[in-house]
Amino acid sequence: MKRGITAKTPKQALTHSCHKQTDLSAWKASPLQKPTGDKQQTASDDVDHRQDPLEEALSYLRKAKDRTPPKNEVLQKHLVTVEKIAQERGLAPEELDILLNIALSGKFAEAVSLRLLKNMVPTSAITEDSVVSAVSWLCVGKCSRTTQVLFLKWLIAMFDFIDQKEQVNALYGFFFNFLLDEKLFPFACHVLYLLTRKKNVKPFRVRRLLDLQAKIGAEPPLQALLSLYKNFCPEMVSVTLPTNTKVQFKNSENVWKMAISNIKRRLYGAPLASQPNLVVTACPQSRKRKWNTKLVLPACSSHSTCSPDPLHLF
């Protein structure tokens, strides 16, 4: 009898123990069902987030440590992403704003900044605030002279993409000071030529331009700017200037012009000569852009705003 009881007792104990384990497992499984769903949702959100590689690249570039080595593998990966997307479909205004600030802030080495600037291809109007913010970085001298030159080239090429220009024109004096820098001089002349209005023509500026001409000679960009000043205020510019010489500026738009042409080709799937011109003609091209009519730029409306639709740019 004792043996029977002894044999039965472990069996009952085992059965009871198994029953308890089953209940415990069920209890544990129940509250974990919801977290499992949350994990699945989180994983789904992560996948959705990774579906936008440009957003990921911009986030990295903003948060990366200053002076990250240019050959850093992660940095190179995100630079390639920016280049690929910019060349394939262009960049939205908010994307341009972020990249302009990164490129001109001196956060990365010069090679990285130049690489970013060469891919500043817009899909719609560039906000005036973005340009003013970018110029403010030039005031603090964080970026190299070569980077400043490339930025001015970009500004010249994208001038007609800027939605409004009142605040940019307010920086006229700042750009005027660039005339004293040998490397920046020709591009500063070009920017000033695009910005100049009658209100910008002042006697002290005329004197500085004439002094500069006496020092460096009759450089074509300087002659063009003086001629424009004389057109607005002939009484202020008494010197004789060539009247039959075509305004000449160095072609600084090849990089972005080519990118825009490639995007047009992908959009229309036809040779450039047969692509439709979707530029709105609400207001005529500025007289100050005559020498550069080969580059199709978006015309602004009477309210100085441009359509956000990429097709209206190309």
mmCIF file of C-alpha atoms in Angstrom:
data_model
loop_
_atom_site.group_PDB
_atom_site.id
_atom_site.type_symbol
_atom_site.label_atom_id
_atom_site.label_comp_id
_atom_site.label_asym_id
_atom_site.label_seq_id
_atom_site.Cartn_x
_atom_site.Cartn_y
_atom_site.Cartn_z
ATOM 1 C CA MET A 1 0.000 0.000 0.000
ATOM 2 C CA LYS A 2 2.731 2.409 0.893
ATOM 3 C CA ARG A 3 4.467 1.672 -2.377
ATOM 4 C CA GLY A 4 1.238 2.261 -4.285
ATOM 5 C CA ILE A 5 0.646 5.524 -2.578
ATOM 6 C CA THR A 6 4.244 6.472 -3.067
ATOM 7 C CA ALA A 7 4.032 5.663 -6.776
ATOM 8 C CA LYS A 8 0.790 7.550 -7.200
ATOM 9 C CA THR A 9 1.817 10.637 -5.335
ATOM 10 C CA PRO A 10 4.591 11.725 -7.751
ATOM 11 C CA LYS A 11 2.256 11.110 -10.683
ATOM 12 C CA GLN A 12 -0.399 13.314 -9.160
ATOM 13 C CA ALA A 13 2.192 15.885 -8.277
ATOM 14 C CA LEU A 14 3.542 15.812 -11.841
ATOM 15 C CA THR A 15 0.092 16.204 -13.315
ATOM 16 C CA HIS A 16 -0.672 19.078 -11.012
ATOM 17 C CA SER A 17 2.630 20.696 -11.792
ATOM 18 C CA CYS A 18 2.053 20.418 -15.525
ATOM 19 C CA HIS A 19 -1.390 21.896 -15.126
ATOM 20 C CA LYS A 20 0.047 24.845 -13.250
ATOM 21 C CA GLN A 21 2.716 25.388 -15.907
ATOM 22 C CA THR A 22 0.104 25.373 -18.648
ATOM 23 C CA ASP A 23 -1.951 27.990 -16.856
ATOM 24 C CA LEU A 24 1.117 30.125 -16.236
ATOM 25 C CA SER A 25 2.122 29.905 -19.885
ATOM 26 C CA ALA A 26 -1.348 30.955 -20.915
ATOM 27 C CA TRP A 27 -1.231 33.882 -18.507
ATOM 28 C CA LYS A 28 2.122 35.007 -19.843
ATOM 29 C CA ALA A 29 1.082 34.653 -23.450
ATOM 30 C CA SER A 30 -2.031 36.738 -23.063
ATOM 31 C CA PRO A 31 -0.464 40.044 -22.027
ATOM 32 C CA LEU A 32 2.331 39.599 -24.578
ATOM 33 C CA GLN A 33 -0.090 39.524 -27.476
ATOM 34 C CA LYS A 34 -0.515 43.273 -27.462
ATOM 35 C CA PRO A 35 3.212 44.097 -27.227
ATOM 36 C CA THR A 36 3.762 41.684 -30.100
ATOM 37 C CA GLY A 37 1.289 43.684 -32.141
ATOM 38 C CA ASP A 38 3.036 46.883 -31.103
ATOM 39 C CA LYS A 39 6.359 45.450 -32.204
ATOM 40 C CA GLN A 40 4.837 44.508 -35.518
ATOM 41 C CA GLN A 41 3.430 48.015 -35.862
ATOM 42 C CA THR A 42 6.784 49.518 -34.917
ATOM 43 C CA ALA A 43 8.521 47.313 -37.446
ATOM 44 C CA SER A 44 5.979 48.417 -40.034
ATOM 45 C CA ASP A 45 6.604 52.067 -39.135
ATOM 46 C CA ASP A 46 10.349 51.480 -39.434
ATOM 47 C CA VAL A 47 9.851 50.023 -42.894
ATOM 48 C CA ASP A 48 7.721 52.998 -43.871
ATOM 49 C CA HIS A 49 10.407 55.320 -42.538
ATOM 50 C CA ARG A 50 13.126 53.542 -44.450
ATOM 51 C CA GLN A 51 11.086 53.914 -47.613
ATOM 52 C CA ASP A 52 12.239 57.545 -47.756
ATOM 53 C CA PRO A 53 16.035 57.330 -47.959
ATOM 54 C CA LEU A 54 16.395 61.072 -48.525
ATOM 55 C CA GLU A 55 14.720 61.852 -45.210
ATOM 56 C CA GLU A 56 17.085 59.412 -43.543
ATOM 57 C CA ALA A 57 20.074 61.037 -45.268
ATOM 58 C CA LEU A 58 19.012 64.548 -44.249
ATOM 59 C CA SER A 59 18.521 63.424 -40.660
ATOM 60 C CA TYR A 60 22.013 61.928 -40.596
ATOM 61 C CA LEU A 61 23.656 65.006 -42.136
ATOM 62 C CA ARG A 62 22.017 67.275 -39.574
ATOM 63 C CA LYS A 63 22.939 65.118 -36.586
ATOM 64 C CA ALA A 64 26.407 63.959 -37.649
ATOM 65 C CA LYS A 65 29.397 65.164 -35.671
ATOM 66 C CA ASP A 66 31.199 68.231 -36.995
ATOM 67 C CA ARG A 67 34.145 67.526 -39.291
ATOM 68 C CA THR A 68 33.182 63.923 -39.840
ATOM 69 C CA PRO A 69 35.910 62.481 -42.119
ATOM 70 C CA PRO A 70 34.834 62.739 -45.786
ATOM 71 C CA LYS A 71 35.688 59.061 -46.345
ATOM 72 C CA ASN A 72 33.403 57.893 -43.539
ATOM 73 C CA GLU A 73 31.355 55.027 -44.983
ATOM 74 C CA VAL A 74 28.026 56.124 -43.492
ATOM 75 C CA LEU A 75 28.568 59.702 -44.674
ATOM 76 C CA GLN A 76 29.434 58.505 -48.168
ATOM 77 C CA LYS A 77 26.320 56.341 -48.257
ATOM 78 C CA HIS A 78 24.038 59.274 -47.458
ATOM 79 C CA LEU A 79 25.851 61.602 -49.864
ATOM 80 C CA VAL A 80 25.242 59.110 -52.650
ATOM 81 C CA THR A 81 21.553 59.037 -51.681
ATOM 82 C CA VAL A 82 21.311 62.835 -51.887
ATOM 83 C CA GLU A 83 23.094 62.896 -55.245
ATOM 84 C CA LYS A 84 20.952 60.155 -56.734
ATOM 85 C CA ILE A 85 17.611 61.647 -55.706
ATOM 86 C CA ALA A 86 18.613 65.215 -56.585
ATOM 87 C CA GLN A 87 19.697 64.172 -60.076
ATOM 88 C CA GLU A 88 16.674 61.925 -60.644
ATOM 89 C CA ARG A 89 13.809 64.146 -59.507
ATOM 90 C CA GLY A 90 15.260 67.268 -57.891
ATOM 91 C CA LEU A 91 14.816 68.596 -54.360
ATOM 92 C CA ALA A 92 11.797 70.157 -52.671
ATOM 93 C CA PRO A 93 12.123 73.633 -51.076
ATOM 94 C CA GLU A 94 12.443 72.303 -47.521
ATOM 95 C CA GLU A 95 15.077 69.787 -48.638
ATOM 96 C CA LEU A 96 17.068 72.528 -50.365
ATOM 97 C CA ASP A 97 16.859 74.686 -47.264
ATOM 98 C CA ILE A 98 18.306 71.951 -45.051
ATOM 99 C CA LEU A 99 21.125 71.099 -47.452
ATOM 100 C CA LEU A 100 22.072 74.737 -48.079
ATOM 101 C CA ASN A 101 22.505 75.320 -44.373
ATOM 102 C CA ILE A 102 24.546 72.132 -44.000
ATOM 103 C CA ALA A 103 26.778 72.915 -46.989
ATOM 104 C CA LEU A 104 27.563 76.497 -45.926
ATOM 105 C CA SER A 105 27.824 75.961 -42.175
ATOM 106 C CA GLY A 106 31.320 74.469 -42.371
ATOM 107 C CA LYS A 107 30.048 71.366 -40.594
ATOM 108 C CA PHE A 108 31.806 69.078 -43.045
ATOM 109 C CA ALA A 109 35.007 69.271 -45.072
ATOM 110 C CA GLU A 110 35.105 71.417 -48.198
ATOM 111 C CA ALA A 111 34.805 68.390 -50.493
ATOM 112 C CA VAL A 112 31.496 67.409 -48.873
ATOM 113 C CA SER A 113 30.103 70.962 -49.036
ATOM 114 C CA LEU A 114 30.972 71.262 -52.727
ATOM 115 C CA ARG A 115 29.396 67.901 -53.417
ATOM 116 C CA LEU A 116 26.154 69.003 -51.786
ATOM 117 C CA LEU A 117 26.051 72.366 -53.574
ATOM 118 C CA LYS A 118 26.503 70.712 -56.960
ATOM 119 C CA ASN A 119 23.306 68.772 -56.340
ATOM 120 C CA MET A 120 21.070 71.698 -55.341
ATOM 121 C CA VAL A 121 18.579 71.064 -58.130
ATOM 122 C CA PRO A 122 15.105 72.474 -57.324
ATOM 123 C CA THR A 123 11.771 70.951 -58.266
ATOM 124 C CA SER A 124 9.862 74.147 -57.504
ATOM 125 C CA ALA A 125 10.358 77.715 -56.364
ATOM 126 C CA ILE A 126 13.175 78.364 -53.894
ATOM 127 C CA THR A 127 12.014 80.337 -50.880
ATOM 128 C CA GLU A 128 13.581 83.721 -50.287
ATOM 129 C CA ASP A 129 14.113 82.830 -46.632
ATOM 130 C CA SER A 130 16.318 79.896 -47.665
ATOM 131 C CA VAL A 131 18.563 82.181 -49.689
ATOM 132 C CA VAL A 132 18.825 84.763 -46.895
ATOM 133 C CA SER A 133 19.620 82.020 -44.382
ATOM 134 C CA ALA A 134 22.304 80.638 -46.705
ATOM 135 C CA VAL A 135 23.895 84.070 -47.212
ATOM 136 C CA SER A 136 24.015 84.565 -43.438
ATOM 137 C CA TRP A 137 26.525 81.689 -43.252
ATOM 138 C CA LEU A 138 28.844 83.652 -45.542
ATOM 139 C CA CYS A 139 28.838 86.465 -42.971
ATOM 140 C CA VAL A 140 30.359 84.269 -40.277
ATOM 141 C CA GLY A 141 33.039 82.857 -42.572
ATOM 142 C CA LYS A 142 32.460 79.211 -41.720
ATOM 143 C CA CYS A 143 32.896 77.892 -45.261
ATOM 144 C CA SER A 144 35.916 78.062 -47.561
ATOM 145 C CA ARG A 145 36.378 80.598 -50.356
ATOM 146 C CA THR A 146 35.884 77.865 -52.955
ATOM 147 C CA THR A 147 32.559 76.967 -51.353
ATOM 148 C CA GLN A 148 31.509 80.625 -51.418
ATOM 149 C CA VAL A 149 32.356 80.832 -55.124
ATOM 150 C CA LEU A 150 30.249 77.766 -55.908
ATOM 151 C CA PHE A 151 27.353 79.147 -53.861
ATOM 152 C CA LEU A 152 27.417 82.397 -55.854
ATOM 153 C CA LYS A 153 27.420 80.368 -59.073
ATOM 154 C CA TRP A 154 24.395 78.453 -57.793
ATOM 155 C CA LEU A 155 22.648 81.686 -56.814
ATOM 156 C CA ILE A 156 23.209 83.101 -60.313
ATOM 157 C CA ALA A 157 21.915 79.945 -61.965
ATOM 158 C CA MET A 158 18.874 79.688 -59.694
ATOM 159 C CA PHE A 159 18.080 83.408 -59.496
ATOM 160 C CA ASP A 160 14.776 83.136 -61.343
ATOM 161 C CA PHE A 161 13.709 80.213 -59.166
ATOM 162 C CA ILE A 162 13.592 82.433 -56.053
ATOM 163 C CA ASP A 163 9.951 83.139 -55.233
ATOM 164 C CA GLN A 164 10.531 86.719 -54.054
ATOM 165 C CA LYS A 165 13.597 88.936 -53.953
ATOM 166 C CA GLU A 166 12.915 91.839 -51.601
ATOM 167 C CA GLN A 167 14.946 90.399 -48.724
ATOM 168 C CA VAL A 168 17.682 89.241 -51.080
ATOM 169 C CA ASN A 169 17.921 92.754 -52.516
ATOM 170 C CA ALA A 170 18.285 94.044 -48.955
ATOM 171 C CA LEU A 171 21.637 92.167 -48.918
ATOM 172 C CA TYR A 172 22.911 94.272 -51.847
ATOM 173 C CA GLY A 173 25.572 95.992 -49.751
ATOM 174 C CA PHE A 174 26.864 92.654 -48.514
ATOM 175 C CA PHE A 175 27.315 91.336 -52.065
ATOM 176 C CA PHE A 176 28.871 94.658 -53.085
ATOM 177 C CA ASN A 177 31.699 94.110 -50.597
ATOM 178 C CA PHE A 178 32.566 90.868 -52.402
ATOM 179 C CA LEU A 179 33.897 92.974 -55.287
ATOM 180 C CA LEU A 180 37.099 93.446 -53.295
ATOM 181 C CA ASP A 181 37.780 89.708 -53.285
ATOM 182 C CA GLU A 182 39.641 88.588 -56.392
ATOM 183 C CA LYS A 183 38.056 85.128 -56.486
ATOM 184 C CA LEU A 184 34.537 86.341 -55.746
ATOM 185 C CA PHE A 185 34.715 89.465 -57.921
ATOM 186 C CA PRO A 186 33.312 88.202 -61.269
ATOM 187 C CA PHE A 187 30.469 86.311 -59.619
ATOM 188 C CA ALA A 188 29.658 89.168 -57.244
ATOM 189 C CA CYS A 189 29.367 91.432 -60.297
ATOM 190 C CA HIS A 190 26.943 88.989 -61.850
ATOM 191 C CA VAL A 191 24.805 88.732 -58.696
ATOM 192 C CA LEU A 192 24.736 92.526 -58.373
ATOM 193 C CA TYR A 193 23.778 92.847 -62.044
ATOM 194 C CA LEU A 194 20.773 90.615 -61.399
ATOM 195 C CA LEU A 195 19.772 92.419 -58.196
ATOM 196 C CA THR A 196 20.338 96.042 -59.249
ATOM 197 C CA ARG A 197 17.380 98.402 -59.278
ATOM 198 C CA LYS A 198 17.401 102.147 -59.574
ATOM 199 C CA LYS A 199 17.238 102.512 -55.790
ATOM 200 C CA ASN A 200 20.517 100.566 -55.479
ATOM 201 C CA VAL A 201 22.473 103.047 -57.609
ATOM 202 C CA LYS A 202 24.167 105.424 -55.172
ATOM 203 C CA PRO A 203 26.975 107.969 -55.730
ATOM 204 C CA PHE A 204 29.318 106.217 -53.279
ATOM 205 C CA ARG A 205 28.845 102.917 -55.116
ATOM 206 C CA VAL A 206 29.541 104.560 -58.473
ATOM 207 C CA ARG A 207 32.775 105.992 -57.053
ATOM 208 C CA ARG A 208 33.843 102.617 -55.705
ATOM 209 C CA LEU A 209 33.188 100.951 -59.058
ATOM 210 C CA LEU A 210 35.151 103.628 -60.908
ATOM 211 C CA ASP A 211 38.030 103.319 -58.444
ATOM 212 C CA LEU A 212 37.983 99.574 -58.920
ATOM 213 C CA GLN A 213 38.033 99.989 -62.709
ATOM 214 C CA ALA A 214 41.044 102.289 -62.444
ATOM 215 C CA LYS A 215 42.802 99.664 -60.362
ATOM 216 C CA ILE A 216 42.042 96.428 -62.263
ATOM 217 C CA GLY A 217 41.133 97.718 -65.706
ATOM 218 C CA ALA A 218 38.019 97.423 -67.842
ATOM 219 C CA GLU A 219 36.998 93.923 -66.815
ATOM 220 C CA PRO A 220 33.837 92.785 -68.686
ATOM 221 C CA PRO A 221 31.786 92.002 -65.532
ATOM 222 C CA LEU A 222 32.619 95.416 -64.061
ATOM 223 C CA GLN A 223 31.840 97.150 -67.366
ATOM 224 C CA ALA A 224 28.470 95.414 -67.448
ATOM 225 C CA LEU A 225 27.598 96.577 -63.941
ATOM 226 C CA LEU A 226 28.708 100.150 -64.645
ATOM 227 C CA SER A 227 26.659 100.175 -67.852
ATOM 228 C CA LEU A 228 23.588 99.091 -65.902
ATOM 229 C CA TYR A 229 24.217 101.846 -63.359
ATOM 230 C CA LYS A 230 24.471 104.360 -66.182
ATOM 231 C CA ASN A 231 21.218 103.143 -67.709
ATOM 232 C CA PHE A 232 19.420 103.762 -64.416
ATOM 233 C CA CYS A 233 21.183 107.016 -63.469
ATOM 234 C CA PRO A 234 23.178 108.477 -66.392
ATOM 235 C CA GLU A 235 23.890 111.651 -64.432
ATOM 236 C CA MET A 236 25.905 109.656 -61.852
ATOM 237 C CA VAL A 237 28.158 107.815 -64.312
ATOM 238 C CA SER A 238 29.998 110.376 -66.384
ATOM 239 C CA VAL A 239 32.616 108.066 -67.927
ATOM 240 C CA THR A 240 32.223 106.760 -71.453
ATOM 241 C CA LEU A 241 31.355 103.084 -71.601
ATOM 242 C CA PRO A 242 31.154 100.794 -74.645
ATOM 243 C CA THR A 243 27.599 100.720 -75.945
ATOM 244 C CA ASN A 244 27.828 98.008 -78.578
ATOM 245 C CA THR A 245 29.587 95.379 -76.492
ATOM 246 C CA LYS A 246 27.448 92.392 -75.578
ATOM 247 C CA VAL A 247 27.205 91.771 -71.859
ATOM 248 C CA GLN A 248 29.416 88.829 -71.036
ATOM 249 C CA PHE A 249 29.560 86.788 -67.875
ATOM 250 C CA LYS A 250 31.305 83.511 -67.334
ATOM 251 C CA ASN A 251 29.012 80.531 -67.799
ATOM 252 C CA SER A 252 28.488 79.348 -64.242
ATOM 253 C CA GLU A 253 25.356 77.283 -64.803
ATOM 254 C CA ASN A 254 26.630 74.123 -66.509
ATOM 255 C CA VAL A 255 26.276 71.841 -63.478
ATOM 256 C CA TRP A 256 22.642 72.670 -62.685
ATOM 257 C CA LYS A 257 21.646 73.253 -66.305
ATOM 258 C CA MET A 258 22.701 69.710 -67.162
ATOM 259 C CA ALA A 259 20.795 68.273 -64.192
ATOM 260 C CA ILE A 260 17.624 70.141 -65.163
ATOM 261 C CA SER A 261 17.982 68.977 -68.775
ATOM 262 C CA ASN A 262 18.346 65.365 -67.656
ATOM 263 C CA ILE A 263 15.227 65.614 -65.489
ATOM 264 C CA LYS A 264 13.331 67.099 -68.441
ATOM 265 C CA ARG A 265 14.479 64.233 -70.608
ATOM 266 C CA ARG A 266 13.211 61.683 -68.093
ATOM 267 C CA LEU A 267 9.913 63.531 -67.660
ATOM 268 C CA TYR A 268 9.125 63.807 -71.359
ATOM 269 C CA GLY A 269 11.117 60.921 -72.800
ATOM 270 C CA ALA A 270 12.048 62.977 -75.823
ATOM 271 C CA PRO A 271 15.043 64.899 -77.167
ATOM 272 C CA LEU A 272 15.457 68.331 -75.600
ATOM 273 C CA ALA A 273 14.641 70.083 -78.887
ATOM 274 C CA SER A 274 11.177 68.489 -79.006
ATOM 275 C CA GLN A 275 10.287 68.888 -75.329
ATOM 276 C CA PRO A 276 7.367 71.202 -74.638
ATOM 277 C CA ASN A 277 8.070 74.488 -72.958
ATOM 278 C CA LEU A 278 5.831 74.504 -69.900
ATOM 279 C CA VAL A 279 7.233 77.726 -68.505
ATOM 280 C CA VAL A 280 4.437 80.110 -67.620
ATOM 281 C CA THR A 281 4.723 83.412 -69.471
ATOM 282 C CA ALA A 282 2.697 85.557 -67.106
ATOM 283 C CA CYS A 283 5.560 88.056 -66.974
ATOM 284 C CA PRO A 284 8.351 88.416 -69.567
ATOM 285 C CA GLN A 285 11.959 87.428 -68.986
ATOM 286 C CA SER A 286 13.915 90.185 -67.324
ATOM 287 C CA ARG A 287 16.043 92.354 -69.601
ATOM 288 C CA LYS A 288 18.934 91.550 -67.324
ATOM 289 C CA ARG A 289 18.823 87.875 -68.365
ATOM 290 C CA LYS A 290 19.095 88.375 -72.136
ATOM 291 C CA TRP A 291 22.547 86.839 -72.402
ATOM 292 C CA ASN A 292 21.351 83.604 -70.845
ATOM 293 C CA THR A 293 18.175 82.717 -72.668
ATOM 294 C CA LYS A 294 19.290 79.170 -73.465
ATOM 295 C CA LEU A 295 18.545 78.008 -69.924
ATOM 296 C CA VAL A 296 14.822 77.579 -69.475
ATOM 297 C CA LEU A 297 13.845 78.969 -66.102
ATOM 298 C CA PRO A 298 10.421 79.342 -64.511
ATOM 299 C CA ALA A 299 8.808 82.683 -65.098
ATOM 300 C CA CYS A 300 7.231 84.328 -62.081
ATOM 301 C CA SER A 301 3.661 85.521 -61.909
ATOM 302 C CA SER A 302 2.653 89.104 -61.245
ATOM 303 C CA HIS A 303 2.658 88.270 -57.552
ATOM 304 C CA SER A 304 6.294 87.086 -57.716
ATOM 305 C CA THR A 305 5.392 83.526 -56.849
ATOM 306 C CA CYS A 306 6.072 80.363 -58.790
ATOM 307 C CA SER A 307 4.124 77.165 -59.116
ATOM 308 C CA PRO A 308 5.203 74.323 -56.807
ATOM 309 C CA ASP A 309 4.486 71.807 -59.543
ATOM 310 C CA PRO A 310 7.784 70.476 -60.915
ATOM 311 C CA LEU A 311 6.354 70.377 -64.438
ATOM 312 C CA HIS A 312 6.020 74.156 -64.452
ATOM 313 C CA LEU A 313 9.747 74.405 -63.940
ATOM 314 C CA PHE A 314 10.711 72.197 -66.816
#
